[in-house]
Coordinates of C-alpha atoms in Angstrom, one line a residue:
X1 CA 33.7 96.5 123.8
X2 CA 33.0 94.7 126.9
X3 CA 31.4 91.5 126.7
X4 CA 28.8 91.4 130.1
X5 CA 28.0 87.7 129.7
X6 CA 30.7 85.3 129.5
X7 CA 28.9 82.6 128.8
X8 CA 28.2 84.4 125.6
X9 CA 31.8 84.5 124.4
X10 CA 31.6 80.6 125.4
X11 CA 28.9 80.0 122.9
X12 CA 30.5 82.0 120.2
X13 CA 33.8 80.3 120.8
X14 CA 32.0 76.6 120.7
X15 CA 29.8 77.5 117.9
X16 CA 32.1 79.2 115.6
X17 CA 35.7 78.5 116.5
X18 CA 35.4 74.8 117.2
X19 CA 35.2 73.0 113.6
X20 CA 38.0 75.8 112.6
X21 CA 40.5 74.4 115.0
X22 CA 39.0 70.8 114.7
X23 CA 39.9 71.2 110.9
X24 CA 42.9 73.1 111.3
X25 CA 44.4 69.8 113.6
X26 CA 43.1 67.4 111.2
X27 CA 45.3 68.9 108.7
X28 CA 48.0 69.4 111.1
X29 CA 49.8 65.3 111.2
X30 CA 52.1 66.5 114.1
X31 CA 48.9 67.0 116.2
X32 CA 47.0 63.9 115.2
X33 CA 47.3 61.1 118.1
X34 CA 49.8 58.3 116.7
X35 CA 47.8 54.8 116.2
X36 CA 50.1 51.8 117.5
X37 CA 50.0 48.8 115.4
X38 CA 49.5 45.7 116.2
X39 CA 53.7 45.2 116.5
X40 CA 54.2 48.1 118.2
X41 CA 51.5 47.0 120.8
X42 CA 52.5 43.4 121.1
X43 CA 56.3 44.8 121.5
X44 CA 55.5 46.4 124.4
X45 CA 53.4 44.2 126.3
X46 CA 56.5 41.7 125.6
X47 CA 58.6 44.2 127.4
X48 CA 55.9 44.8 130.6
X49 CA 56.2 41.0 130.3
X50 CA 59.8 40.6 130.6
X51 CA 60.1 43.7 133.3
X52 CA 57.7 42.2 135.4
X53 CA 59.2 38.6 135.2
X54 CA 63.1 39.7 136.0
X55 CA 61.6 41.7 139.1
X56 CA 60.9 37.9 140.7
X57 CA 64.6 36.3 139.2
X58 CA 67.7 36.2 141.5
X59 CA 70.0 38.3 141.1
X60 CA 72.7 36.3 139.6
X61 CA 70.3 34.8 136.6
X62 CA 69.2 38.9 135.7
X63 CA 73.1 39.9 135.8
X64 CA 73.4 37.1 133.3
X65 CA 70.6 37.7 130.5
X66 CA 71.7 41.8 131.3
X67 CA 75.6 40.6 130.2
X68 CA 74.0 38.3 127.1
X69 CA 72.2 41.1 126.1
X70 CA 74.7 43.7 125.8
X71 CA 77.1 40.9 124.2
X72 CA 74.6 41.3 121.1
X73 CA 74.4 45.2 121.3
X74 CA 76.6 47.5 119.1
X75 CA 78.9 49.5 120.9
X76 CA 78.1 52.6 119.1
X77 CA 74.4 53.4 117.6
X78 CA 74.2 56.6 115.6
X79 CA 71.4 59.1 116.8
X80 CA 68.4 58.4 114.9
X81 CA 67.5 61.3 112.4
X82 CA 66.0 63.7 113.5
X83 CA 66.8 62.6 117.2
X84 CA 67.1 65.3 120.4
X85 CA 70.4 65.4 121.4
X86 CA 71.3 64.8 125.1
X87 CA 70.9 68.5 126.5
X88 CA 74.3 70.1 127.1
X89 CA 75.2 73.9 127.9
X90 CA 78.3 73.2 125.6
X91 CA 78.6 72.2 122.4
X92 CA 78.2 68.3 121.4
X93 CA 80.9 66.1 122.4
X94 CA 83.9 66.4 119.2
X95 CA 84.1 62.1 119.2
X96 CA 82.1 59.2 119.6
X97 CA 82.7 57.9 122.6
X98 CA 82.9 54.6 122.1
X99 CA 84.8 53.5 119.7
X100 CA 87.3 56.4 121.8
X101 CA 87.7 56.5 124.9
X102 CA 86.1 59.8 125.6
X103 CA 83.9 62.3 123.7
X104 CA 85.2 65.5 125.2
X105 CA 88.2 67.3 125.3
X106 CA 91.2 66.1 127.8
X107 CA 91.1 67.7 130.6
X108 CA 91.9 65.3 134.4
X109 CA 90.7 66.1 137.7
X110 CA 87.0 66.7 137.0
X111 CA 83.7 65.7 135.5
X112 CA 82.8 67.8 132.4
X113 CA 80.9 71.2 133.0
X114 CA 78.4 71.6 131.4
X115 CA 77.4 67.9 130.9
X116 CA 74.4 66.3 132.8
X117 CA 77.1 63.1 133.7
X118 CA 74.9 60.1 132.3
X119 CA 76.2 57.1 132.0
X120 CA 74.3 53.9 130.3
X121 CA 74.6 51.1 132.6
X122 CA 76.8 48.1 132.0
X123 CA 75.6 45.0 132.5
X124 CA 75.9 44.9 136.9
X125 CA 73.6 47.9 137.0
X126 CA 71.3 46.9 134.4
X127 CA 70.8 43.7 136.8
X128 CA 70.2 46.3 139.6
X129 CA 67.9 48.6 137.8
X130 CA 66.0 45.6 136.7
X131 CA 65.3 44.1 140.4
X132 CA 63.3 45.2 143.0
X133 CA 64.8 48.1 144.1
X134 CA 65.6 49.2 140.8
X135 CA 64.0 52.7 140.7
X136 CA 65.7 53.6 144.0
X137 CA 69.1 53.4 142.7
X138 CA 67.9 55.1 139.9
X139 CA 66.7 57.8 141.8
X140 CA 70.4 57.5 144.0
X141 CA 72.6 57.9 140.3
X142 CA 75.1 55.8 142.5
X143 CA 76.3 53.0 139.6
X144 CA 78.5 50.0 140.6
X145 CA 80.4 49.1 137.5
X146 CA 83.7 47.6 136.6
X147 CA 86.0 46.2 133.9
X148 CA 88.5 43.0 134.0
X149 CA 91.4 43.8 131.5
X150 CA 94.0 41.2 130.7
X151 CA 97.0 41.3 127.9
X152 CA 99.4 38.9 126.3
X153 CA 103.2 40.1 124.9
X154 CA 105.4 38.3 122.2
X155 CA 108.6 40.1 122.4
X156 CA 112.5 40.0 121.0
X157 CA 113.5 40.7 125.2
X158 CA 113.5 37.7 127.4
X159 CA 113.8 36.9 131.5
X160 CA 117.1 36.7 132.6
X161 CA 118.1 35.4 136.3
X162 CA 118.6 38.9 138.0
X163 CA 115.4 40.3 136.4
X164 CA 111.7 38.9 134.9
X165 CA 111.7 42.2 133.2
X166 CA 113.1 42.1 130.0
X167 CA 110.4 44.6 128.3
X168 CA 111.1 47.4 130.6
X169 CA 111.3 50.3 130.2
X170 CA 108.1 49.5 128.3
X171 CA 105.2 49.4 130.5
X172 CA 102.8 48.1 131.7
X173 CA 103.6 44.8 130.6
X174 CA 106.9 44.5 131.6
X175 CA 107.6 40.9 131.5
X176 CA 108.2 39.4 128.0
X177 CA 106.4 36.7 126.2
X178 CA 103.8 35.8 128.8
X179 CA 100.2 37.0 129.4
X180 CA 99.0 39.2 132.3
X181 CA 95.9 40.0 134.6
X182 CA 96.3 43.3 134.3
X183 CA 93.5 44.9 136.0
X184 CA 90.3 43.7 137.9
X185 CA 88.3 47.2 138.9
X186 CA 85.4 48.2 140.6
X187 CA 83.9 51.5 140.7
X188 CA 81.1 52.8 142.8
X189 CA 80.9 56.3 141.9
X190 CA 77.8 59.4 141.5
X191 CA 78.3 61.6 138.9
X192 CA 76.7 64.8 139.4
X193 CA 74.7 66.9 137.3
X194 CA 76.6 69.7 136.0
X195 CA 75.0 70.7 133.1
X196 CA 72.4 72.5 135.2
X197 CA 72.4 75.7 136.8
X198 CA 69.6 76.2 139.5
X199 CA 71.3 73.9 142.7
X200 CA 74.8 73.1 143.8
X201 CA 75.1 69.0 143.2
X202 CA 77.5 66.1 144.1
X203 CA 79.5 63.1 143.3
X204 CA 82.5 60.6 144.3
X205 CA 84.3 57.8 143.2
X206 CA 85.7 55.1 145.0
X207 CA 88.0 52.8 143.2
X208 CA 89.6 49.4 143.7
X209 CA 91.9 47.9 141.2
X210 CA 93.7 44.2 141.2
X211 CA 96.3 43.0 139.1
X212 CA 100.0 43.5 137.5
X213 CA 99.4 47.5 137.0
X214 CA 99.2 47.8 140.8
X215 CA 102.6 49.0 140.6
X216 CA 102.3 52.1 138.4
X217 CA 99.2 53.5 140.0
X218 CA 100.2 52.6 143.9
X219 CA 101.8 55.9 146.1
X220 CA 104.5 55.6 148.9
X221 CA 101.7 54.7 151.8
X222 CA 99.4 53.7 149.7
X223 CA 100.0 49.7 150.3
X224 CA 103.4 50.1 149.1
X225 CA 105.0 47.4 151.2
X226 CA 103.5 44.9 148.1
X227 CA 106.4 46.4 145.6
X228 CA 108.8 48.2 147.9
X229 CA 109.3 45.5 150.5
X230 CA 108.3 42.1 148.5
X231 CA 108.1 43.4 144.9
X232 CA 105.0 41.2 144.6
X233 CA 103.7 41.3 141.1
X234 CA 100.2 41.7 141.7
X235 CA 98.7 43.4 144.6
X236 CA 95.3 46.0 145.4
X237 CA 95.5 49.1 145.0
X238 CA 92.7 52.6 145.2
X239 CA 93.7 54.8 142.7
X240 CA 90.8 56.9 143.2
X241 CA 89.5 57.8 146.4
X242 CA 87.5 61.4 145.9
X243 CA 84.6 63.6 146.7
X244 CA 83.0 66.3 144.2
X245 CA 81.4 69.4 144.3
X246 CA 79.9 71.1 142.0
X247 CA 78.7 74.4 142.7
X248 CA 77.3 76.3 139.6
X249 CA 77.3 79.9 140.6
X250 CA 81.1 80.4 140.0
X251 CA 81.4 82.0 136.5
X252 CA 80.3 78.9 134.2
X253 CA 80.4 76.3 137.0
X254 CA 83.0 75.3 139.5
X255 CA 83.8 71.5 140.5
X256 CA 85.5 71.3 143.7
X257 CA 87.7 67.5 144.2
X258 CA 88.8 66.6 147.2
X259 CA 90.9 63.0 147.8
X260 CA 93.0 60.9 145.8
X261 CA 93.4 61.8 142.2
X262 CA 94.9 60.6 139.4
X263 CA 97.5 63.3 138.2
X264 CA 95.5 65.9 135.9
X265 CA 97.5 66.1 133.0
X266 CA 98.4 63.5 130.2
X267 CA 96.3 61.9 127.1
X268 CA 96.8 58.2 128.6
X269 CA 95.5 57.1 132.1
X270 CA 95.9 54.2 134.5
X271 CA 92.7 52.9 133.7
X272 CA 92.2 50.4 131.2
X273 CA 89.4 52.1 129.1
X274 CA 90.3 55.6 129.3
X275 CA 93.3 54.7 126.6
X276 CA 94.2 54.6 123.5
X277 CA 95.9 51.5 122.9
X278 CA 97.0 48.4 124.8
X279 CA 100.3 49.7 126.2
X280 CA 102.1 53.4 127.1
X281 CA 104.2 55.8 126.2
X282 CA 107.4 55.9 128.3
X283 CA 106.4 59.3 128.2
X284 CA 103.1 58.3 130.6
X285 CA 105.0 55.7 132.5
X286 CA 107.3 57.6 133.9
X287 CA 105.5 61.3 134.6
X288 CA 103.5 62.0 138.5
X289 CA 100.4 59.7 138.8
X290 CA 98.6 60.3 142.1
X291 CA 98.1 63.3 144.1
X292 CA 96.1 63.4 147.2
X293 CA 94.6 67.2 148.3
X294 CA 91.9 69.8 146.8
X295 CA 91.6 70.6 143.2
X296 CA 89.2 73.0 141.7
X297 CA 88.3 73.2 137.9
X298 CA 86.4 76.4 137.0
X299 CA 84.8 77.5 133.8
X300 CA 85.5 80.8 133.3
X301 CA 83.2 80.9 129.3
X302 CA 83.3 78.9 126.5
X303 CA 86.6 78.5 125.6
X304 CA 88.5 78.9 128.7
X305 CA 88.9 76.3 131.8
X306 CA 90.9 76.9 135.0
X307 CA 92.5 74.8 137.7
X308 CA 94.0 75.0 141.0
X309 CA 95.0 72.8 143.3
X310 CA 97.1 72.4 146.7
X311 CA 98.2 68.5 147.1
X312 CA 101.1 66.9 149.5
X313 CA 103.5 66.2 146.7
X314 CA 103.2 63.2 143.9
X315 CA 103.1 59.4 144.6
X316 CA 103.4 59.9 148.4
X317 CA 100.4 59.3 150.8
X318 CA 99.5 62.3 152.8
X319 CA 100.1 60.5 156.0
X320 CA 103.7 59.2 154.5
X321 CA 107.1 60.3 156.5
X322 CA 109.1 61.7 152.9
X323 CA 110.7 64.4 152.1
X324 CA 108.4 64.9 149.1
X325 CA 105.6 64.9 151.0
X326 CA 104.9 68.8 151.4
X327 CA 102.6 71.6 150.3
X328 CA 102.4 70.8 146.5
X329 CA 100.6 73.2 143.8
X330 CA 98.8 72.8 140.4
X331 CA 97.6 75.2 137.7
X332 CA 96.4 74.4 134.5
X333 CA 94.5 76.0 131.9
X334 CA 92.6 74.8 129.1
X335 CA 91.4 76.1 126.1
X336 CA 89.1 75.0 123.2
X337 CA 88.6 76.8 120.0
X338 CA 85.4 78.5 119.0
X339 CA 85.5 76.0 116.2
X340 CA 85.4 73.3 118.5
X341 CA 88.2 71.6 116.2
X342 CA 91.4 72.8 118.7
X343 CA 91.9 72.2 122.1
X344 CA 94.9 73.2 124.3
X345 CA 95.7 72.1 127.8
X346 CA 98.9 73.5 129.6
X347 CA 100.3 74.2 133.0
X348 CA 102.5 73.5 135.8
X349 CA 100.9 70.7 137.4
X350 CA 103.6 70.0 140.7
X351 CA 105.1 73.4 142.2
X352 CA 107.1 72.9 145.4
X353 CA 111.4 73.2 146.0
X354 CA 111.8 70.5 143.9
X355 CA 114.2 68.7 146.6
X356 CA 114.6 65.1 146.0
X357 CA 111.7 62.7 147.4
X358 CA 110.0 59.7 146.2
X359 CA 108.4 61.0 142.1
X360 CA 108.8 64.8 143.6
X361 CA 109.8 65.4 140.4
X362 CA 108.6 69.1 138.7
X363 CA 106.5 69.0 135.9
X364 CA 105.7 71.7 133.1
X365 CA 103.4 70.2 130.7
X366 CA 101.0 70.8 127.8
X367 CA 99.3 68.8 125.1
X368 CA 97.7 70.3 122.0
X369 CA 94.7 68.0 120.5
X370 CA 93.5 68.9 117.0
X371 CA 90.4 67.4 115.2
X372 CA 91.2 67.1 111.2
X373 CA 87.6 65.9 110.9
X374 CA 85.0 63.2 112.5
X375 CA 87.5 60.4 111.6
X376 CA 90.6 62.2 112.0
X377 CA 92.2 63.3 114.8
X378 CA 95.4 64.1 116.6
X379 CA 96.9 64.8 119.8
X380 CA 100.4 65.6 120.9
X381 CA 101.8 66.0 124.4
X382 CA 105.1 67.2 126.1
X383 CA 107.1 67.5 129.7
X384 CA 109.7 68.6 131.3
X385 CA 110.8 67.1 134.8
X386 CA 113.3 67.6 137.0
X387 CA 114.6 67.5 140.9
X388 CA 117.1 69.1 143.1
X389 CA 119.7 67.0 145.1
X390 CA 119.3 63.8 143.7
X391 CA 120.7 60.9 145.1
X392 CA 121.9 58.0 142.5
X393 CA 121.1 54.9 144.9
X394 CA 118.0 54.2 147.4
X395 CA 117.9 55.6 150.9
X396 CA 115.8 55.1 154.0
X397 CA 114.2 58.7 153.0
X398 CA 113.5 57.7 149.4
X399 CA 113.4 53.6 148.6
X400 CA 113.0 52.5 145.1
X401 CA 110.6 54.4 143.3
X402 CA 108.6 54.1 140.1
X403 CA 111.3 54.1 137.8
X404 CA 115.2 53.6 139.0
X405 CA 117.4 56.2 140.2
X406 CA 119.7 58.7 138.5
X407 CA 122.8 58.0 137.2
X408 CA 124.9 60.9 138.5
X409 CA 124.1 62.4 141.8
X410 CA 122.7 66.2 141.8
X411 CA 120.5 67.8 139.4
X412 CA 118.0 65.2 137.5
X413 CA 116.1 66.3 134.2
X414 CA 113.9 64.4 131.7
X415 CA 111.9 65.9 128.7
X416 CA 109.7 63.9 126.5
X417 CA 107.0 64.3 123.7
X418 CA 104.9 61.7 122.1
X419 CA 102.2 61.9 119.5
X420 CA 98.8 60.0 118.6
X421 CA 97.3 60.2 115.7
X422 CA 93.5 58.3 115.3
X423 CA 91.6 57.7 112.2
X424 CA 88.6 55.7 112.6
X425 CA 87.9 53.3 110.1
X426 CA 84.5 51.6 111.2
X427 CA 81.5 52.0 112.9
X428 CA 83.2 50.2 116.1
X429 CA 87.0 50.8 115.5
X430 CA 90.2 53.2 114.8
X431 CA 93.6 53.4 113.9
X432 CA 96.2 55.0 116.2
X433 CA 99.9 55.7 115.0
X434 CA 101.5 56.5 118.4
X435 CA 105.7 58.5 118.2
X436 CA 107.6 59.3 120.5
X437 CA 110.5 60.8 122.2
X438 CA 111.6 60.7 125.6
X439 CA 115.5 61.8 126.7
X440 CA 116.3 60.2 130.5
X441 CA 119.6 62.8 131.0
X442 CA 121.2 61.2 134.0
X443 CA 118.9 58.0 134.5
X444 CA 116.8 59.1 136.7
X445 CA 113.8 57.3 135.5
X446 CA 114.3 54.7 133.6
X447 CA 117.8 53.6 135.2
X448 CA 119.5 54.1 131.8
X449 CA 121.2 57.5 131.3
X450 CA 120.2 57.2 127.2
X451 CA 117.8 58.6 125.2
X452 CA 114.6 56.9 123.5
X453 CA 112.3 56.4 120.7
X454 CA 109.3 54.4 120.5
X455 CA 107.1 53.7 117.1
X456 CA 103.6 51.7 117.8
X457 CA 100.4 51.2 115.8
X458 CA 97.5 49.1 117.2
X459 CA 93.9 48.6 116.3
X460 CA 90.7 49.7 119.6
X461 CA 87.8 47.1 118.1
X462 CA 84.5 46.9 120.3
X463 CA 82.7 43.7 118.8
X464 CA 79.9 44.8 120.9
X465 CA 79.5 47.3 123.9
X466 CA 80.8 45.4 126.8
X467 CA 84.5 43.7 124.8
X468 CA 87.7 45.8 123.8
X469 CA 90.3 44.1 121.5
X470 CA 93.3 46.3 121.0
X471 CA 96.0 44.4 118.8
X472 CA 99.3 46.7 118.2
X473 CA 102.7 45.9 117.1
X474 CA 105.6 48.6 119.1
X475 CA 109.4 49.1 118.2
X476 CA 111.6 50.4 121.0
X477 CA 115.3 52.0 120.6
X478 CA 117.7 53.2 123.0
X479 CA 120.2 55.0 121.7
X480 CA 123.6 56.0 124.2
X481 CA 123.3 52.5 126.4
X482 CA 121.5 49.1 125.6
X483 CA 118.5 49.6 127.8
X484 CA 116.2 46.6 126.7
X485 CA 116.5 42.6 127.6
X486 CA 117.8 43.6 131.2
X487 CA 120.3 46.3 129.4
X488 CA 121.8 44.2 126.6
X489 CA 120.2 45.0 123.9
X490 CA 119.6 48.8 122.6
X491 CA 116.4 47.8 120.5
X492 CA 113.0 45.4 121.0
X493 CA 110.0 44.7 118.9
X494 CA 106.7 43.5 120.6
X495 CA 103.5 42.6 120.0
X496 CA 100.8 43.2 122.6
X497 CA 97.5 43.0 122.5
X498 CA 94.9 43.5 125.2
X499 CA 91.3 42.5 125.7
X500 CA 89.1 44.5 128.4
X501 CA 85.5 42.8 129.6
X502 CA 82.9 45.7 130.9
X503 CA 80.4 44.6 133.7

């Protein structure tokens, strides 16, 4: 039937259907309008207040009520019940991130696909946000932030007269019972939004780093005249000088990087904050750390990520006369189980001849991370390295490098595995047992032709969400040459602890 006057179905509708619904929404408590009380109400004008007050404060006096607040504020807050979880196009992140270091899988050389890249602001861009040009940077997602991270070492090595280094080859903190400024960093960085699918997006990250560490993140160009020419113990350095983009109409979503990376594989990194505990593995001290080129990371479905990348070598600045320096490549692959419980990450991440240069050394690598449950979890990694024509003492060509040189001339091979094992046992902290193995065949690393083993367990404690205390006690062994205390003693215990200030 055909109603000819609308304005009769409006009647009926009023008339009849009206106290239905009214009476259907009364009953209904999700549909009833939430009354504030008198707190709620009073909270909120106190917050209006306090916005509208820090608009008119310097700078200086916001940046330090932002860094007094987030000294009282956990470092982790469990979703409220019943809370929305960030939206994702993969599945929630496997840890807690903090009290780790990350909440997703390893995987270097790219942002996460699939994530919308948020990151709460530390205290610097709180102060920002909360001045007068606060929504414009909001609207930007360009965040200034930064850590300083600073250590202290009680060792059985000491400083001799032909070397300060009695810990090596433990690293970073090389130098025995003293303390260290390891790292001052700055970030300025846009993450971009790859969790979406509708528009390609786009990030960078530019980096600057101060402190004792300078000399295990620095390449050959790179302002290495502060170590190779004055072995200067603290000096600047850019560890990460890059451009992304993220284009999401390649299978799952592509991220194209272009600059200065850190090396892709590996569960440590240079960074401070990205690790679990207060010192490395000789495993991590002694693999490739930069590369300089264009690396792609593709996600092909759910479980399986691909990259490929062309650099100029490892360690060597792109503009650096070496005979490393040349047309480099890296695959990797990645996968995680269905389960999300396993994760596996393998490749060959530097392909070229392999001839001797400064760190041109080849490396086949993988590292398997399992997740026992949400407190438990473990992940092991292993190399193998090697070069072609090696040369057993510093030339013009290749100067000292990162570790020493090999022992015997020609062929130089390393393998090494090394195991981390984390069980969290608060709210704010965890537990790592760290093993590992690591066999220098002629030297060509570490200086010693011996192989190693180290033992360590250490505590990661954030008080609150802008302080990292990470205690640990390490035991070190050589075991064919003494290759502690400046090569006189085959074994050291330390003690190192670390504390790392977030701004």
């Amino acid at each position: 039937m055909k109603i000819r006057n609308p304005c009769l179905l409006t009647l009926f509708c009023a008339t009849f259907l009206s106290p239905v619904l009214s009476a259907q929404d009364a009953s209904n408590p999700t549909l009833k309008p939430k009354t504030k009380t008198k707190a709620e109400i009073k909270e909120e004008q106190a917050k209006a207040e306090a916005l509208a007050r820090k608009m008119k404060e310097p700078f200086w006096k916001r940046l330090d009520e932002a860094m007094l607040e987030q000294l009282g504020t956990p470092a982790y807050t469990p979703p409220a019940p019943g809370a929305t979880p960030t939206p994702r196009r993969i599945p929630p992140a496997p840890f807690d991130s903090p009290p780790f270091p990350a909440g997703d899988w390893q995987i270097g050389g790219s942002t996460i696909i699939g994530d919308p890249g948020e990151l709460a602001p530390y205290p610097l861009m709180q102060a920002i946000y909360e001045g007068p040009n606060g929504d414009a940077w909001k609207r930007s997602k360009i965040q200034l932030y930064g850590w300083v991270n600073f250590s202290g070492n009680i060792s059985t090595s000491h400083p001799s007269k032909a070397s300060e280094n009695g810990n090596f080859p433990l690293v970073y903190d090389i130098r025995p019972n003293r303390m260290e400024l390891n790292q001052i960093v700055l970030y300025v960085e846009r993450l971009p939004d790859e969790n979406q699918t509708d528009h390609i997006d786009w990030g960078f990250r530019y980096s600057m780093l101060y402190g004792l560490d300078y000399r295990f993140t620095f390449s050959r160009g790179w302002f290495s005249d502060q170590l190779l020419k004055h072995n200067s113990y603290y000096g600047f350095d850019m560890p990460m000088v890059y451009f992304d983009l993220y284009i999401p109409y390649v299978f799952q979503g592509m991220n194209i990087r272009i600059g200065r990376i850190i090396s892709e594989p590996d569960i440590e990194a240079q960074l401070a904050p990205n690790n679990l505990m207060a010192s490395h593995s000789i495993l991590y001290g002694f693999d490739p750390y930069c590369q300089e080129g264009i690396f792609t990371t593709t996600k092909i479905n759910d479980q399986w990520t691909v990259q490929l990348g062309i650099s100029d070598g490892t360690d060597v600045a792109i503009w650096q006369d070496d005979p490393g320096r040349q047309p480099t490549g890296t695959v990797m692959v990645q996968w995680t189980a269905p389960n999300q419980m396993d994760s596996i990450y393998v490749g060959d991440n530097v392909i070229n001849n392999g001839q001797w240069g400064y760190n041109n050394m080849q490396q086949f690598v993988g590292t398997w991370t399992h997740k026992f449950n949400d407190k438990i979890y473990s992940a092991t990694e292993a190399w193998y390295m090697f070069e072609y024509d090696a040369i057993s003492h510093p030339t013009k060509e290749v100067p000292f490098q990162s570790g020493s040189f090999p022992v015997h001339n020609g062929y130089a091979p390393e393998w090494a595995v090394v195991n981390y094992t984390m069980f969290r046992i608060s709210r704010d902290a965890f537990f790592t047992v760290r093993n590992e193995y690591f066999n220098d065949k002629v030297g060509a690393r570490t200086g010693f032709q011996t192989q190693y083993s180290e033992h360590s367990i250490g505590i990661t404690w954030w008080p609150d969400k802008i302080i990292t205390i990470r205690p640990e006690l390490r035991f070190d062994h050589s075991y064919d040459v003494p290759a502690y205390n400046n090569g006189r003693d085959h074994s050291q215990l330390a003690f190192v602890t670390d504390v790392i200030y977030h701004f």
